[in-house]
PDB file of C-alpha atoms in Angstrom:
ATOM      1  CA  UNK A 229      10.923 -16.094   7.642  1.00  0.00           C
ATOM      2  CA  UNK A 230       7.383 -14.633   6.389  1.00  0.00           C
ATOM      3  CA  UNK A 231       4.725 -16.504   5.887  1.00  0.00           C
ATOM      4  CA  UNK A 232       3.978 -16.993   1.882  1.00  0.00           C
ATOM      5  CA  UNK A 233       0.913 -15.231   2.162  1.00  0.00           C
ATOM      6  CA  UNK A 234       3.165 -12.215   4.322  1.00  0.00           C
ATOM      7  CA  UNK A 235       5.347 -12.321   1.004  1.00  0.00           C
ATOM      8  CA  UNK A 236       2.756 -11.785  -1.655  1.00  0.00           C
ATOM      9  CA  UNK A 237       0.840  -9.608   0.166  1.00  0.00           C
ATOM     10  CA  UNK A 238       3.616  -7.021  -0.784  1.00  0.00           C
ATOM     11  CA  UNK A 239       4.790  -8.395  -4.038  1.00  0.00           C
ATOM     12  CA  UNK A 240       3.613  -6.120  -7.059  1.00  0.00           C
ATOM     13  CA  UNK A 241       1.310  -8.743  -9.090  1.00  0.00           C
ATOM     14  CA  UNK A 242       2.199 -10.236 -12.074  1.00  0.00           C
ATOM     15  CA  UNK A 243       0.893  -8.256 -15.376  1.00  0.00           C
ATOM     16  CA  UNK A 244      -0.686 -11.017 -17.959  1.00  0.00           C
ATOM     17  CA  UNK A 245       1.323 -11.598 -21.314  1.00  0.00           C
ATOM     18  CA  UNK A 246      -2.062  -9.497 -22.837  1.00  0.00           C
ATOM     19  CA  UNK A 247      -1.450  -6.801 -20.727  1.00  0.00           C
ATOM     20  CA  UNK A 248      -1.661  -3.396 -22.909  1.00  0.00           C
ATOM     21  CA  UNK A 249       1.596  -0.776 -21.165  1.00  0.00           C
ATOM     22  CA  UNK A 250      -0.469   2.421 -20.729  1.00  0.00           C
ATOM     23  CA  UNK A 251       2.060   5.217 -21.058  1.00  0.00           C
ATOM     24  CA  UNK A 252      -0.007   8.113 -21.380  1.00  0.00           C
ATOM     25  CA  UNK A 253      -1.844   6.991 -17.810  1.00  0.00           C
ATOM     26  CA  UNK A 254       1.738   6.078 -16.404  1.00  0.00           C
ATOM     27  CA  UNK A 255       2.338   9.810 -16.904  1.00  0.00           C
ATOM     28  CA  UNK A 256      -0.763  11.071 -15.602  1.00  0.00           C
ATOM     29  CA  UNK A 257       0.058   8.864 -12.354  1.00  0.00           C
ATOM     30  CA  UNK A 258       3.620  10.101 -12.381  1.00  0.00           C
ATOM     31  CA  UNK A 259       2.651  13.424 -12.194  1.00  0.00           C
ATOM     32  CA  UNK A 260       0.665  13.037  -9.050  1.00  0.00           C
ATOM     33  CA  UNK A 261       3.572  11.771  -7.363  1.00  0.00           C
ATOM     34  CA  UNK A 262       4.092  15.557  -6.150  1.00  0.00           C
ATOM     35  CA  UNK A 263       0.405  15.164  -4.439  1.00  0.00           C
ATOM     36  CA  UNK A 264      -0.219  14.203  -0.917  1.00  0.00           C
ATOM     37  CA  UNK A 265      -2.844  11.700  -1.724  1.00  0.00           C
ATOM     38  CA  UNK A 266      -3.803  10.304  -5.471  1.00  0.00           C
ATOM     39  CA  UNK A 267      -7.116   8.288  -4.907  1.00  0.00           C
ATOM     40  CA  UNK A 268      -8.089   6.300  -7.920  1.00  0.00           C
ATOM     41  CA  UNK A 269     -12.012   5.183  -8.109  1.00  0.00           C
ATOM     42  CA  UNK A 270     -12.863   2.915 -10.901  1.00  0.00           C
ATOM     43  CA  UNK A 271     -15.779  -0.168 -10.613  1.00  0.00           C
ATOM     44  CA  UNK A 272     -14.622  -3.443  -9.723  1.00  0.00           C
ATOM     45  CA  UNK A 273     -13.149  -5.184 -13.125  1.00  0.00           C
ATOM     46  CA  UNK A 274     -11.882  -1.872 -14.929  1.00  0.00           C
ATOM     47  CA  UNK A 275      -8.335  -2.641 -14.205  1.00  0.00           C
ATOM     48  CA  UNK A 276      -7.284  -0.384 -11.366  1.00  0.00           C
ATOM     49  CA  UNK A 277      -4.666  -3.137  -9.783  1.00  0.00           C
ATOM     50  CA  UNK A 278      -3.647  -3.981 -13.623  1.00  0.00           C
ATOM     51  CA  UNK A 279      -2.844   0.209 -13.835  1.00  0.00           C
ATOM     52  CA  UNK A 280      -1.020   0.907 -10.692  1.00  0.00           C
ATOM     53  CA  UNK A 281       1.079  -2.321 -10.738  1.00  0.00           C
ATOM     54  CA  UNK A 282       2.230  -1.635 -14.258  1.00  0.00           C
ATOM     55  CA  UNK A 283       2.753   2.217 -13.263  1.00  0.00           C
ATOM     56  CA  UNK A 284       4.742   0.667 -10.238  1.00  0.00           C
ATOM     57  CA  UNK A 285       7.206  -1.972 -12.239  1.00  0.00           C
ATOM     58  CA  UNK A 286       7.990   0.391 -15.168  1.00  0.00           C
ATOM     59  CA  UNK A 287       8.775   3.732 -12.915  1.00  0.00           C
ATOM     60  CA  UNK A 288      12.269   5.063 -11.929  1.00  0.00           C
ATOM     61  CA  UNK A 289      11.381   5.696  -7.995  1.00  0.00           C
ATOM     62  CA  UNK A 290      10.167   3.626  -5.907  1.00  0.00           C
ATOM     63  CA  UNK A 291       6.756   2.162  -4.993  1.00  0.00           C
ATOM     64  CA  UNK A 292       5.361  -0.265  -2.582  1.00  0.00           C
ATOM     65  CA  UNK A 293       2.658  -2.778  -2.355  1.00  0.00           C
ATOM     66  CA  UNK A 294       0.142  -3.621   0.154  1.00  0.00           C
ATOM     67  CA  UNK A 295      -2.342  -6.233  -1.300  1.00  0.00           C
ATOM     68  CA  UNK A 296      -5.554  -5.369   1.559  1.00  0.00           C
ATOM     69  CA  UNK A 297      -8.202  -7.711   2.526  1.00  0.00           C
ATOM     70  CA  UNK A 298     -11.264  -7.727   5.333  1.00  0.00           C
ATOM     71  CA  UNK A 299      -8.070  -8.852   7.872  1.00  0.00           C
ATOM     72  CA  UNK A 300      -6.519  -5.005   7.457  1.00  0.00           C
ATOM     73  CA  UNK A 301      -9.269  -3.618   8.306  1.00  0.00           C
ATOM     74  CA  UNK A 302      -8.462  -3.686  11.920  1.00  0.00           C
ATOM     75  CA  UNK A 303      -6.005  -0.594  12.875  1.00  0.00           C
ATOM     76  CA  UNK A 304      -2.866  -2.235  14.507  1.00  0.00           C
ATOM     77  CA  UNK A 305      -2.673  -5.061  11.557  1.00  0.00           C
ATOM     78  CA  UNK A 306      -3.647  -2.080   8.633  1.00  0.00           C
ATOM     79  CA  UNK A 307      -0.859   0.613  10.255  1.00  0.00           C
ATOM     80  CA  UNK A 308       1.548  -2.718  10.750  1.00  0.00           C
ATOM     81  CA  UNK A 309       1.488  -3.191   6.732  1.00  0.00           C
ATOM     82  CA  UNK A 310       2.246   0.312   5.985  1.00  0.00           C
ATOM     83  CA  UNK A 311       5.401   0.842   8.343  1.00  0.00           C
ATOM     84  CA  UNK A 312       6.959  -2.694   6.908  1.00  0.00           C
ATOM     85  CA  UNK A 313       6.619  -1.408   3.594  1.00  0.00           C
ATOM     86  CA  UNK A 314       7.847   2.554   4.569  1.00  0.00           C
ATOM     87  CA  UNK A 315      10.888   0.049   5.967  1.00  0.00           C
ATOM     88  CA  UNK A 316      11.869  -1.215   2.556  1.00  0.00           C
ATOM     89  CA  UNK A 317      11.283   2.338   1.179  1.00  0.00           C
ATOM     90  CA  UNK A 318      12.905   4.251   3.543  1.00  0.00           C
ATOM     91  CA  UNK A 319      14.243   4.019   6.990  1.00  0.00           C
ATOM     92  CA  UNK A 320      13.765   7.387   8.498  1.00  0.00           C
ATOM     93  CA  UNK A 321       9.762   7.490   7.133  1.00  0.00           C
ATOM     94  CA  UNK A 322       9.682   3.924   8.993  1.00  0.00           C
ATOM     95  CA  UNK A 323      10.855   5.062  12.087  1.00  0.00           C
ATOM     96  CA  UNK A 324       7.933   7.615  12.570  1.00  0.00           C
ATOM     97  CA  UNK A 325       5.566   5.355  11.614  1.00  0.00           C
ATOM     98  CA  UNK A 326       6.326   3.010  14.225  1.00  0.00           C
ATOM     99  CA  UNK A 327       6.333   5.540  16.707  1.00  0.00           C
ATOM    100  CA  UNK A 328       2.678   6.205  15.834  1.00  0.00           C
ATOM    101  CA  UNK A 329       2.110   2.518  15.088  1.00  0.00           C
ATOM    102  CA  UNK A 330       3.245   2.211  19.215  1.00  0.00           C
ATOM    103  CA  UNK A 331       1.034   4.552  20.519  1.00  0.00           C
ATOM    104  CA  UNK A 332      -2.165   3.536  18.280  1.00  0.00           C
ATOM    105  CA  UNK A 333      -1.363   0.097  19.679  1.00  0.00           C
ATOM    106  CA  UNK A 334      -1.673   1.221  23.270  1.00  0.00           C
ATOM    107  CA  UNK A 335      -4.867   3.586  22.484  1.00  0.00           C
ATOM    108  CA  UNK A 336      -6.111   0.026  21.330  1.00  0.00           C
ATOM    109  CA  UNK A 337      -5.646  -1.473  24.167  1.00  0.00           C
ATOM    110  CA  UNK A 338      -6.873   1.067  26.560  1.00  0.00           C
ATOM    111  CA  UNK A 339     -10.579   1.265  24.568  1.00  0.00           C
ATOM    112  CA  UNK A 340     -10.632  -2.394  25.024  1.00  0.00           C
ATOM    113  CA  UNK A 341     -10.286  -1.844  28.989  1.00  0.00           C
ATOM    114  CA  UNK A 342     -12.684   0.615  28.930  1.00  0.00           C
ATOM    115  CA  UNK A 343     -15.472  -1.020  26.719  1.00  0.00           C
TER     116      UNK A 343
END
């Protein structure tokens, strides 16, 4: 069994009682679901987390979760996250990903030879 922290760390957080649904922004997010890549750049505090994880409860597809911290910052551990949660959302987009996962591994390990 996970860890608790290995649990939350993909568990959608908890919206307050307070929190204010956002609709229209739930649509603007849904919309860039056809995009390869949505960034969204807000200063710390202006409820970016409080956005997406509402966005992620309320929508018909699926979404997935990867809490980050200064741990994912290394390459294996960062990729590692993404393929367990490309696992719960699909199993052929997991398999690819740990392909790659395999072989960034071993490029890893050979720069760590070398240097």
């Amino acid at each position: 069994m996970d860890p608790v922290w290995a649990v939350t760390k993909f568990q959608i957080p908890q919206s307050l009682p307070t929190h204010l649904p956002r609709p229209r922004l739930y649509e603007l997010l849904e919309e860039q679901t056809r995009s390869k890549l949505t960034l969204l750049l807000a200063p710390a505090g202006f409820g970016k987390t409080t956005l997406i994880g509402g966005w992620a409860k309320q929508r018909s597809g699926s979404a997935g979760w990867i809490s980050l911290d200064k741990s994912d910052n290394d390459p294996v551990r960062f990729w590692g996250c993404i393929v367990k949660v490309l696992a719960v959302l699909s199993a052929d987009l997991s398999k690819g990903c740990k392909a790659t996962c395999t072989r960034l591994h071993c490029l890893q390990l050979r720069f760590c030879r070398l240097n």
